[in-house]
Short mmCIF file of C-alpha atoms and ligand atoms in Angstrom, two decimals:
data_model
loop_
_atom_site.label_atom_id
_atom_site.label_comp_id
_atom_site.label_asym_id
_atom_site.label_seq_id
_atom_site.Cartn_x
_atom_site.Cartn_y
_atom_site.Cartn_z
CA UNK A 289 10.10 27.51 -13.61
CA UNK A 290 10.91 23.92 -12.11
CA UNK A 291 8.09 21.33 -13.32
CA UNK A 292 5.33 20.76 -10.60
CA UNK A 293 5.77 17.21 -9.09
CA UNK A 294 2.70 15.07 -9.07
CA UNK A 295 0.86 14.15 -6.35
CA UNK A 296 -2.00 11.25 -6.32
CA UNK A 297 -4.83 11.99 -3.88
CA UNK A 298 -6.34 8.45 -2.88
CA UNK A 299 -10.01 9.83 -2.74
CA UNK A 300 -12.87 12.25 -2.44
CA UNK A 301 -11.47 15.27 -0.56
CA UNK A 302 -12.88 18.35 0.40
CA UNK A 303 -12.12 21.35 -2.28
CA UNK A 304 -10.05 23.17 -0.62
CA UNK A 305 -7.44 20.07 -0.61
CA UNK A 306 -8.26 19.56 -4.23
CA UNK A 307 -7.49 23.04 -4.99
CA UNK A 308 -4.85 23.53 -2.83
CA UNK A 309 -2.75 20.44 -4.34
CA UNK A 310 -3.76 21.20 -7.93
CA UNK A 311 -2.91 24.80 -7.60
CA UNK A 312 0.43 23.46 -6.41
CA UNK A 313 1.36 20.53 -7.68
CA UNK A 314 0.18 17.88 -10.78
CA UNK A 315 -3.00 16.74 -9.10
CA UNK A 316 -4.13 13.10 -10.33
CA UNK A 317 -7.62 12.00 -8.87
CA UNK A 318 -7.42 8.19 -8.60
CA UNK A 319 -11.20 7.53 -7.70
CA UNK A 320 -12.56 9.65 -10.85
CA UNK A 321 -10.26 7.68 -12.94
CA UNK A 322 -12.25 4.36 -14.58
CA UNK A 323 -8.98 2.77 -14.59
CA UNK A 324 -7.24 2.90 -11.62
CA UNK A 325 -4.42 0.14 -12.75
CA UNK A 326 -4.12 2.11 -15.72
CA UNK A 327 -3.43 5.53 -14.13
CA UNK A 328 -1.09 3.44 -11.71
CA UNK A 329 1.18 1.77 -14.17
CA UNK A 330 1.67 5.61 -15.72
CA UNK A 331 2.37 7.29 -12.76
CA UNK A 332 4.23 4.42 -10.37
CA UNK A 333 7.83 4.80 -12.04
CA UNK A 334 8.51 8.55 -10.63
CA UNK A 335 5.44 9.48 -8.25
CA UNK A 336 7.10 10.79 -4.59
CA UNK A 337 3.87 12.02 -3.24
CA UNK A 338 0.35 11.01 -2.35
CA UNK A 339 -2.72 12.43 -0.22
CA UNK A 340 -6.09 10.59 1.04
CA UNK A 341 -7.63 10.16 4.09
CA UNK A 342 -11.25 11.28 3.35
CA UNK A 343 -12.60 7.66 2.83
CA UNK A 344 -13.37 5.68 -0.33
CA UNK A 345 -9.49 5.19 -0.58
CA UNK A 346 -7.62 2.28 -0.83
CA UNK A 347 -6.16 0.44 1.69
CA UNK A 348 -2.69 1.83 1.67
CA UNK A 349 -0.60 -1.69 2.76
CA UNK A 350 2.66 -2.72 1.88
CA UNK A 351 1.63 -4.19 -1.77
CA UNK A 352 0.25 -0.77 -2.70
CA UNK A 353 3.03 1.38 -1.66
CA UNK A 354 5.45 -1.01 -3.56
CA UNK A 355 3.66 -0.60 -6.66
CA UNK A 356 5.61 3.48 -6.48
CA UNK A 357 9.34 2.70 -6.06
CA UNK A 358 9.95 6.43 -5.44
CA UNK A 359 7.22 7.24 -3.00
CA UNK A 360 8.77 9.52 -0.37
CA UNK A 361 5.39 11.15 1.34
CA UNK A 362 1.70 10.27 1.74
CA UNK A 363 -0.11 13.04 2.94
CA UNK A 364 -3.55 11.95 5.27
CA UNK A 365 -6.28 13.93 6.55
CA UNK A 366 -7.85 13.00 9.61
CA UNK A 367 -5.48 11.78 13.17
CA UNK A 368 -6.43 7.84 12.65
CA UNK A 369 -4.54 6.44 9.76
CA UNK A 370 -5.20 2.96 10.07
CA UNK A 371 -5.98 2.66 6.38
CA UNK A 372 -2.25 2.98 5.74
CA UNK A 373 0.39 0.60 6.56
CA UNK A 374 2.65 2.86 8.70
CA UNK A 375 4.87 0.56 9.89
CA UNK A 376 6.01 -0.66 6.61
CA UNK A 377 5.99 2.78 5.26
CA UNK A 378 8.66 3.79 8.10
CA UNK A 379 10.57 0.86 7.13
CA UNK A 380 11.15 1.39 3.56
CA UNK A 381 11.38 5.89 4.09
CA UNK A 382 8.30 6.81 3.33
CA UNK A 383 7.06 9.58 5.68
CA UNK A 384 3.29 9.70 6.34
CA UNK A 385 1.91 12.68 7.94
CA UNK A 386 -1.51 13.06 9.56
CA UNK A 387 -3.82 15.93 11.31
CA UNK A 388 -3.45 15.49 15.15
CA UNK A 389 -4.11 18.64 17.32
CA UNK A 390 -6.33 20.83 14.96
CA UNK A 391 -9.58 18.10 15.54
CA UNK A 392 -8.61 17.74 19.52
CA UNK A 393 -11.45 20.23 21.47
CA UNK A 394 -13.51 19.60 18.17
CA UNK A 395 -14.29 15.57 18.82
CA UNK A 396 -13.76 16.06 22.74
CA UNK A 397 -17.12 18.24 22.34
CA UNK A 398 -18.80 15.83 20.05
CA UNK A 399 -18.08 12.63 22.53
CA UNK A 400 -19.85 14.40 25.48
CA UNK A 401 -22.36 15.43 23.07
CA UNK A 402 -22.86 11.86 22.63
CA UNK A 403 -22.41 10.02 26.14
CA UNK A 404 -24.65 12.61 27.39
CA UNK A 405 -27.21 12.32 24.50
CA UNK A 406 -26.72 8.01 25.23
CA UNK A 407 -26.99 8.33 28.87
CA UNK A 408 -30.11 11.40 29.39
CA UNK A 409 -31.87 9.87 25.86
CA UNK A 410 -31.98 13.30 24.29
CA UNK A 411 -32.52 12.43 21.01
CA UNK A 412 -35.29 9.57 21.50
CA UNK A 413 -36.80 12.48 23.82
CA UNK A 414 -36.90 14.76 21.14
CA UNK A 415 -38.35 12.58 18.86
CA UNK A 416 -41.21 11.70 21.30
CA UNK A 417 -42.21 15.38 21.28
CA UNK A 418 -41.70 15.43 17.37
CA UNK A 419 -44.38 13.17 17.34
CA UNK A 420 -46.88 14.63 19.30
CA UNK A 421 -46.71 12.30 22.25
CA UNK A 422 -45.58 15.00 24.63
CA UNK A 423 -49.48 16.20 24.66
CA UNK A 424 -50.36 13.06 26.39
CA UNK A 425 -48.13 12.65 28.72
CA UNK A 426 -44.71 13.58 30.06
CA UNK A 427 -41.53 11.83 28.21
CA UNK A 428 -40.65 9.27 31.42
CA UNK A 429 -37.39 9.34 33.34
CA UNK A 430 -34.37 8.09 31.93
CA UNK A 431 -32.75 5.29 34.01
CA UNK A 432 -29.56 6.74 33.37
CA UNK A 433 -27.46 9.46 35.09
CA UNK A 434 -24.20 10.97 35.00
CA UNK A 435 -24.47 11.48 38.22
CA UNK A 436 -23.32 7.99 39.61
CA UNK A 437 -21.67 7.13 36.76
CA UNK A 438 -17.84 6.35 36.35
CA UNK A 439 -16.01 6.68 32.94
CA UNK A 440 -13.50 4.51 32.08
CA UNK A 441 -11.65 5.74 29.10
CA UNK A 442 -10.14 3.46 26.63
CA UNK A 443 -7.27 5.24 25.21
CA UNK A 444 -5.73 8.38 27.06
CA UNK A 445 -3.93 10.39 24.20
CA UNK A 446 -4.43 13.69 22.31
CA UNK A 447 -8.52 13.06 22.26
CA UNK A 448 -8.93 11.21 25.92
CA UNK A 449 -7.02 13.76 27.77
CA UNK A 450 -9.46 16.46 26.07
CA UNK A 451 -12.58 14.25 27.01
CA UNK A 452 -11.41 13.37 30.28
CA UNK A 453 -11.02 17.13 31.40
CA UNK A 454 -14.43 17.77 30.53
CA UNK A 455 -15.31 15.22 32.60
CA UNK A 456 -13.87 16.59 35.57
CA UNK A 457 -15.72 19.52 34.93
CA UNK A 458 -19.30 17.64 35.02
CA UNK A 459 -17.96 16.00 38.18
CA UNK A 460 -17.85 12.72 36.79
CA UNK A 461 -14.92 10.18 37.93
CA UNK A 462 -12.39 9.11 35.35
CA UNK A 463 -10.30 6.33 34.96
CA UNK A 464 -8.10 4.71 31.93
CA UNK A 465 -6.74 1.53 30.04
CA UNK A 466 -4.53 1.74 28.08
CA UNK A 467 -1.06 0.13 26.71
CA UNK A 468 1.15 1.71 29.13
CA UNK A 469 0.31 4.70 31.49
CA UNK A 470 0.67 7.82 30.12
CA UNK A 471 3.30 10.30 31.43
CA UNK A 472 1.59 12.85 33.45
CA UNK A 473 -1.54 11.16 33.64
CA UNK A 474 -2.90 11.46 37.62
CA UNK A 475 -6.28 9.28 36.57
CA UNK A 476 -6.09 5.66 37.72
CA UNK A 477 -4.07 3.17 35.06
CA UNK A 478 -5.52 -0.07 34.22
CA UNK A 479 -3.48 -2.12 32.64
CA UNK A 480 -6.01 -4.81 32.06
CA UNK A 481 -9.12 -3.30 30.17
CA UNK A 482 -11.76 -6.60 31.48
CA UNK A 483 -10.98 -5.04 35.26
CA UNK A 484 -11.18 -1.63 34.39
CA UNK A 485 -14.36 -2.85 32.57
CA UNK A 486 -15.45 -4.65 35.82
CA UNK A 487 -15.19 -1.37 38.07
CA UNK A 488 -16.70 1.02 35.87
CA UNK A 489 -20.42 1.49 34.28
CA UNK A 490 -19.34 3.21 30.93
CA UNK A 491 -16.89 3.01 28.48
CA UNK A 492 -15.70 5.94 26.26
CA UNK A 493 -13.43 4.46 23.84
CA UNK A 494 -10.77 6.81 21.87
CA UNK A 495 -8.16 4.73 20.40
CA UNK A 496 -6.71 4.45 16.97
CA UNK A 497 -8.17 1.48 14.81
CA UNK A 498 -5.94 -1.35 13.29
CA UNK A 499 -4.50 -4.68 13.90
CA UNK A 500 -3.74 -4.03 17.44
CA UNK A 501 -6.87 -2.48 18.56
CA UNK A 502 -9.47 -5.03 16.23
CA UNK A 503 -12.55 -6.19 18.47
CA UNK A 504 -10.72 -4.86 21.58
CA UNK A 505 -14.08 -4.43 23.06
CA UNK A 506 -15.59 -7.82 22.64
CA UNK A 507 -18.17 -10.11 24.53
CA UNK A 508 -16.30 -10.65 27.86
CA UNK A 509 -15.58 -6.91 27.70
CA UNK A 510 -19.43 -6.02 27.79
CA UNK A 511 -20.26 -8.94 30.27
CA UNK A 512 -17.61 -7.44 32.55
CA UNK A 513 -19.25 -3.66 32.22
CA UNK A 514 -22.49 -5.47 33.17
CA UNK A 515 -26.11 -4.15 33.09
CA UNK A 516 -25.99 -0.68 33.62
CA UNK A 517 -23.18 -0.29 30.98
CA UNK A 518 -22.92 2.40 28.65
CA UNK A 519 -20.38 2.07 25.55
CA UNK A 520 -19.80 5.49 23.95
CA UNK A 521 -17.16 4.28 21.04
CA UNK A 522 -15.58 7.54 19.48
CA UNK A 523 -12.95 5.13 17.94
CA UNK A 524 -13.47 3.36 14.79
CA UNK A 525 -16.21 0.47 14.05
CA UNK A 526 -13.24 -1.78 14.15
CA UNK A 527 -12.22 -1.28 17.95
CA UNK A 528 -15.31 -3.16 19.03
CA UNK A 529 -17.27 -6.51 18.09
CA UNK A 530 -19.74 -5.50 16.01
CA UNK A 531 -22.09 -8.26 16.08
CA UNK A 532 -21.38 -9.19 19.87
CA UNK A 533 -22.29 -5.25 20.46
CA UNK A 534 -25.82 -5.56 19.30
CA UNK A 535 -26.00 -9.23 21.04
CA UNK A 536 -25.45 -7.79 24.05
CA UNK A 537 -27.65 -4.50 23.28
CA UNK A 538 -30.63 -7.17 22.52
CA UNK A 539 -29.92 -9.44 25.06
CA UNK A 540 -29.98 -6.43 28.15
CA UNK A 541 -26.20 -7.49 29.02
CA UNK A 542 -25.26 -3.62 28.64
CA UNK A 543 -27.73 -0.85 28.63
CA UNK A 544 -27.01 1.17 25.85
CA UNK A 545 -25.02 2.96 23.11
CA UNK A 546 -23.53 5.86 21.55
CA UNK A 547 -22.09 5.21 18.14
CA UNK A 548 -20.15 7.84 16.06
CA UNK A 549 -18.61 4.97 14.30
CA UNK A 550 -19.10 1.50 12.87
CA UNK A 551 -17.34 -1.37 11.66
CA UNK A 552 -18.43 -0.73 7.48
CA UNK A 553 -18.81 2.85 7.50
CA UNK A 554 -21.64 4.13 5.80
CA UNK A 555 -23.23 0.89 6.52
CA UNK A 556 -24.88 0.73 9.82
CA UNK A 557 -26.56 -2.61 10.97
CA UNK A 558 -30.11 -2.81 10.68
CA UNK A 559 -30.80 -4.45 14.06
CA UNK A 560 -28.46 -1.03 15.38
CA UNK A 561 -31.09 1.12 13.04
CA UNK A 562 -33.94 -0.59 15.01
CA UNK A 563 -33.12 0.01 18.60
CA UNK A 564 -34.20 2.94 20.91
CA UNK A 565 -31.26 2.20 23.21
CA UNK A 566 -28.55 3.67 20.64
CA UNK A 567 -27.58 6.95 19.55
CA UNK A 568 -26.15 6.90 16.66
CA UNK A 569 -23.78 9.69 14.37
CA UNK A 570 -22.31 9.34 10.53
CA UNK A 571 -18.63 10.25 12.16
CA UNK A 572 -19.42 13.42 12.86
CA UNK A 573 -16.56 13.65 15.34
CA UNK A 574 -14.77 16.51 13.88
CA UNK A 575 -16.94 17.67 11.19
CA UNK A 576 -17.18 21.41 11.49
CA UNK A 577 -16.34 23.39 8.69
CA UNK A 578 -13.90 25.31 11.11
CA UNK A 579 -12.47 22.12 12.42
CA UNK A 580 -12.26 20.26 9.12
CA UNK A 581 -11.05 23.44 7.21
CA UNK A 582 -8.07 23.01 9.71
CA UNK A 583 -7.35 19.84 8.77
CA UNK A 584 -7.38 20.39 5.24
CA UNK A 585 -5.09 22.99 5.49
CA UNK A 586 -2.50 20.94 7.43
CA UNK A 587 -2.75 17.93 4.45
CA UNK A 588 -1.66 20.97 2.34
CA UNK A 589 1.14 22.40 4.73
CA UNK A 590 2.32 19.10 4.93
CA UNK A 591 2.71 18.41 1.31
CA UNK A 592 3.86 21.81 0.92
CA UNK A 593 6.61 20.91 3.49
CA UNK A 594 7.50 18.20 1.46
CA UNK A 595 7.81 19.91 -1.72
CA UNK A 596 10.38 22.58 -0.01
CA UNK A 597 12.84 19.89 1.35
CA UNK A 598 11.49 21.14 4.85
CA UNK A 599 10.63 18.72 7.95
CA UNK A 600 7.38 17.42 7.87
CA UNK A 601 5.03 19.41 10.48
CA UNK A 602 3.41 16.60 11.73
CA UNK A 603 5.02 13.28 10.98
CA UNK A 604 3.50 10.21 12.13
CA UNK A 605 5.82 7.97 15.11
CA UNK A 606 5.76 5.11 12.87
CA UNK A 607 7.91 7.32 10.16
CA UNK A 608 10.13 9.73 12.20
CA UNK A 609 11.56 12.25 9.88
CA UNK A 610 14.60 12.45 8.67
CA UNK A 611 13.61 9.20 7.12
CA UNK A 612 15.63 5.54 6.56
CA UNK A 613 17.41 5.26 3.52
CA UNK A 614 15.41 2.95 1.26
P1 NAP B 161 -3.33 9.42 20.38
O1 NAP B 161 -2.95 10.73 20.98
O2 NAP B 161 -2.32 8.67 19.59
O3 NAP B 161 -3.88 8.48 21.58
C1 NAP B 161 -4.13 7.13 21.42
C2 NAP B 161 -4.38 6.50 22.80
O4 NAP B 161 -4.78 5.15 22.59
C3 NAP B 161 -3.13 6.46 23.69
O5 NAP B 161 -3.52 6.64 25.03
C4 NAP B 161 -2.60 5.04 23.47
O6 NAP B 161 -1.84 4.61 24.59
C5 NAP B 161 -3.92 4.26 23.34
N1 NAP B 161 -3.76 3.02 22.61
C6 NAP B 161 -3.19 2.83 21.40
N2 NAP B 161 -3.23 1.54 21.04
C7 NAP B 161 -3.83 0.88 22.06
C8 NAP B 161 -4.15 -0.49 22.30
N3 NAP B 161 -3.83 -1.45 21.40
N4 NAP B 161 -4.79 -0.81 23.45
C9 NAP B 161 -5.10 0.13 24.36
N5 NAP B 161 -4.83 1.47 24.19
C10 NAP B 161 -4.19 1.83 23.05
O7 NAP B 161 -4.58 9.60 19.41
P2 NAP B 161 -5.75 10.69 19.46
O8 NAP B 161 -5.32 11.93 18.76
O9 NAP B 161 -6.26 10.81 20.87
O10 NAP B 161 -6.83 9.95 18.51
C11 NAP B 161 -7.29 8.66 18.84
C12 NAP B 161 -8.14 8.07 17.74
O11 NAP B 161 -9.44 8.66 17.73
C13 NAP B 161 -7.67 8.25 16.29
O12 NAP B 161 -6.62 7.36 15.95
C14 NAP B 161 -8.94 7.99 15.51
O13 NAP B 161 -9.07 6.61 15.21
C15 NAP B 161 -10.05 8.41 16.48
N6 NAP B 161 -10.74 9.63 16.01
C16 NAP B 161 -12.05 9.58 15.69
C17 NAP B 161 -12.69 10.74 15.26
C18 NAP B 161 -14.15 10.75 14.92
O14 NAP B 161 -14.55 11.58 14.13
N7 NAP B 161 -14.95 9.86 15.47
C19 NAP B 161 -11.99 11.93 15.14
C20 NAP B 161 -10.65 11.93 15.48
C21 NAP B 161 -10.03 10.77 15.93
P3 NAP B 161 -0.77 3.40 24.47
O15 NAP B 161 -0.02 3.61 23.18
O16 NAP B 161 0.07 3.55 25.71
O17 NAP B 161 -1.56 2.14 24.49
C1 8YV B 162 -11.76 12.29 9.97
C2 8YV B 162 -11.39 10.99 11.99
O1 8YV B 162 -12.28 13.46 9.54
O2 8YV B 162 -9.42 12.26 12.32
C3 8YV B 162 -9.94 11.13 12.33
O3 8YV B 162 -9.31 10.10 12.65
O4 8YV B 162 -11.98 9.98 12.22
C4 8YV B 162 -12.11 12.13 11.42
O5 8YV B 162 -11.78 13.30 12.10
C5 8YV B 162 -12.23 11.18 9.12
O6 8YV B 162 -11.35 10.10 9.23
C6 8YV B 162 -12.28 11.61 7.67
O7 8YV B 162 -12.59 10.55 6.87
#
C-alpha cells in the first residue's frame, strides 16, 4: 500500500477534520506541538499539504509558505481566508481551497438575526425582563425600525446576495458598494461607499477581510451614515475602525451596533462590553453543527481531491487550478 502523505493542520479543528485527515493521511498537529520550529524544520523538505482555518493558526504569508519548498495545497475551513497569503500562493502553484456555498443561507440567517436584534433591541429587552423590571413597567419603544430603514450592503457576493433577498422579503430597500457591480445584480451600484453611506441609515457589511478591505469603514464612513445609523458588520473586525467605531458609538454620531466580529477575536473591547447600544456575537455566523459539519467535510473532500490527482472542488480565484509551474 502507497505511504500516506502528510498533511500539517495549522490549528484547533473540529474532530471530524482531525479524524478525517488522520484516518487518511499522516496528520501532524502544529499547535499541540511545544516546538513548532522544530516540527517545521522536520517536515518542510517534502510536506505538499496543509489544512487550518479554525483560528489560533498562523498567519499563512509568503515567509511561511517558503519555509515548505514542495507545498502544493493548503486546505482552509471557513469562505474568508485572509489569514493566508493567496496571492503569493497562486504565484508560486500552490492551490488553496476554501468552504464557499455550504455556510451561504447559514450566515444570511444569522445577519438578520442580528440587524434585527440591533435595530428592535431584542436582546437588551430580554434582559430587562430577566431582571425583573418588566413588573414595573413596560420595556419602552425602541427608536429604531425596519420599517423606514434602507440597507446598504457592503459587499454583494455569495453572502450579500443571500442577505439581500431576505431583505426583500421584510420589505426593506437594498442597495450596494462594492468594487465593481456585480453581474446580474438589479440593486442600485455605488461605486463610492461615503455616498452610498450618505443615502442610507444602515450598513450591513459582508466582505472578505485583508489588505484591501482594512478599516474600510472608518470615521468619515460613520459621519456620512449619520445619527440614525446602524452598522451590522458580518465581515471581519478588520473591515472597520475599531476604535473610531466605539468613538462614534459614545459620541451619538451613529446609533448603534451589531457585531458578530471584531478586530482581535476573542478579545472584545471593554468600552464595546459596556454599551447597551451593541449587540454583540463570538462569530457565530455559521456555527451550526449542520452548517459547520458541512464545512468540515468539504476541508476533507478537498484534501481528498488533492491526494487523487483530481481538480480541486473549490479552488480559491487567487490559485486557479491547474496551477503555475513553480
Ligand atoms: P464573495 O462571494 O467573494 O463576495 C465578496 C463581496 O465583497 C463581493 O461583492 C466583492 O465585490 C466585495 N468586495 C471584495 N473586496 C472588496 C473591497 N475591497 N471593497 C468593496 N467590496 C469588496 O464572499 P462571500 O462568500 O459572500 O463571503 C464574504 C465574507 O464574509 C468572507 O470573506 C468572510 O470574511 C465573511 N464571513 C463571515 C462569517 C461569519 O461567521 N461572520 C461567515 C462567513 C463569511 P468586488 O470584488 O466587485 O469588490
Ligand atoms: C468560519 C467564517 O467558521 O467562513 C468564514 O469566513 O468566518 C466562519 O464561517 C470561521 O472563520 C472559523 O474560524
Amino acid at each position: 500500500m502507497a505511504e500516506k502523505a502528510d498533511v500539517l493542520l495549522l490549528g484547533p479543528a473540529m474532530p471530524m477534520i482531525v479524524e478525517g485527515i488522520d484516518k487518511n493521511f499522516t496528520l501532524h498537529k502544529l499547535w499541540e506541538t511545544s516546538d513548532h520550529d522544530a516540527l517545521i524544520a522536520r517536515l518542510a523538505p517534502t510536506l505538499r499539504a496543509m489544512a487550518g482555518g479554525g483560528g489560533n493558526q498562523p498567519n499563512v504569508d509568503g515567509a511561511f509558505m517558503a519555509r515548505f519548498p514542495k507545498l502544493e495545497f493548503i486546505s482552509s475551513f471557513g469562505v474568508g481566508y485572509d489569514y493566508i497569503d493567496a496571492g503569493w500562493a497562486g504565484e508560486h502553484g500552490i492551490i488553496v481551497t476554501n468552504t464557499p456555498d455550504v455556510l451561504t443561507e447559514e450566515v444570511a440567517d444569522t445577519a438578520l438575526g442580528l440587524l434585527i436584534c440591533t435595530v428592535r433591541e431584542l436582546p437588551r429587552a430580554e434582559r430587562y425582563l430577566r431582571a425583573g423590571k418588566w413588573l414595573e413597567k413596560p420595556y419602552p419603544y425602541t427608536k429604531a425600525t425596519l420599517r423606514d430603514r434602507t440597507v446598504g450592503m457592503v459587499g454583494m457576493g455569495r453572502i450579500g446576495r443571500a442577505i439581500a433577498r431576505r431583505l426583500d422579503a421584510f420589505g426593506v430597500p437594498v442597495v450596494y458598494h462594492s468594487r465593481r457591480p456585480q453581474a446580474g445584480v438589479a440593486y442600485r451600484h455605488y461605486p463610492d461607499l461615503i455616498a452610498m453611506a450618505r443615502d442610507v441609515d444602515t450598513l450591513m457589511i459582508i466582505v472578505p477581510g485583508g489588505p484591501s478591505t482594512r478599516n474600510l469603514i472608518d470615521m468619515k464612513v460613520l459621519q456620512a451614515l449619520g445619527p440614525n445609523g446602524i452598522v451590522i458588520n458580518m465581515a471581519r473586525g478588520s473591515v472597520i475602525d475599531e476604535p473610531a467605531l466605539i468613538r462614534a458609538l459614545q459620541s451619538g454620531t451613529i446609533m448603534a451596533a451589531g457585531l458578530d466580529v471584531f478586530a482581535e477575536e476573542p478579545k472584545v473591547p471593554a468600552e464595546l462590553v459596556a454599551m447597551d447600544n451593541v449587540v454583540l456575537l463570538p462569530h457565530v455566523g455559521s456555527a451550526s453543527v449542520h452548517t459547520r459539519n458541512a464545512m468540515g467535510q468539504l476541508v476533507i473532500d478537498n484534501l481528498l481531491a488533492w491526494r487523487d490527482g483530481q481538480p480541486p472542488l473549490t479552488p480559491v480565484p487567487e490559485t486557479p487550478y491547474p496551477p503555475r509551474k513553480r
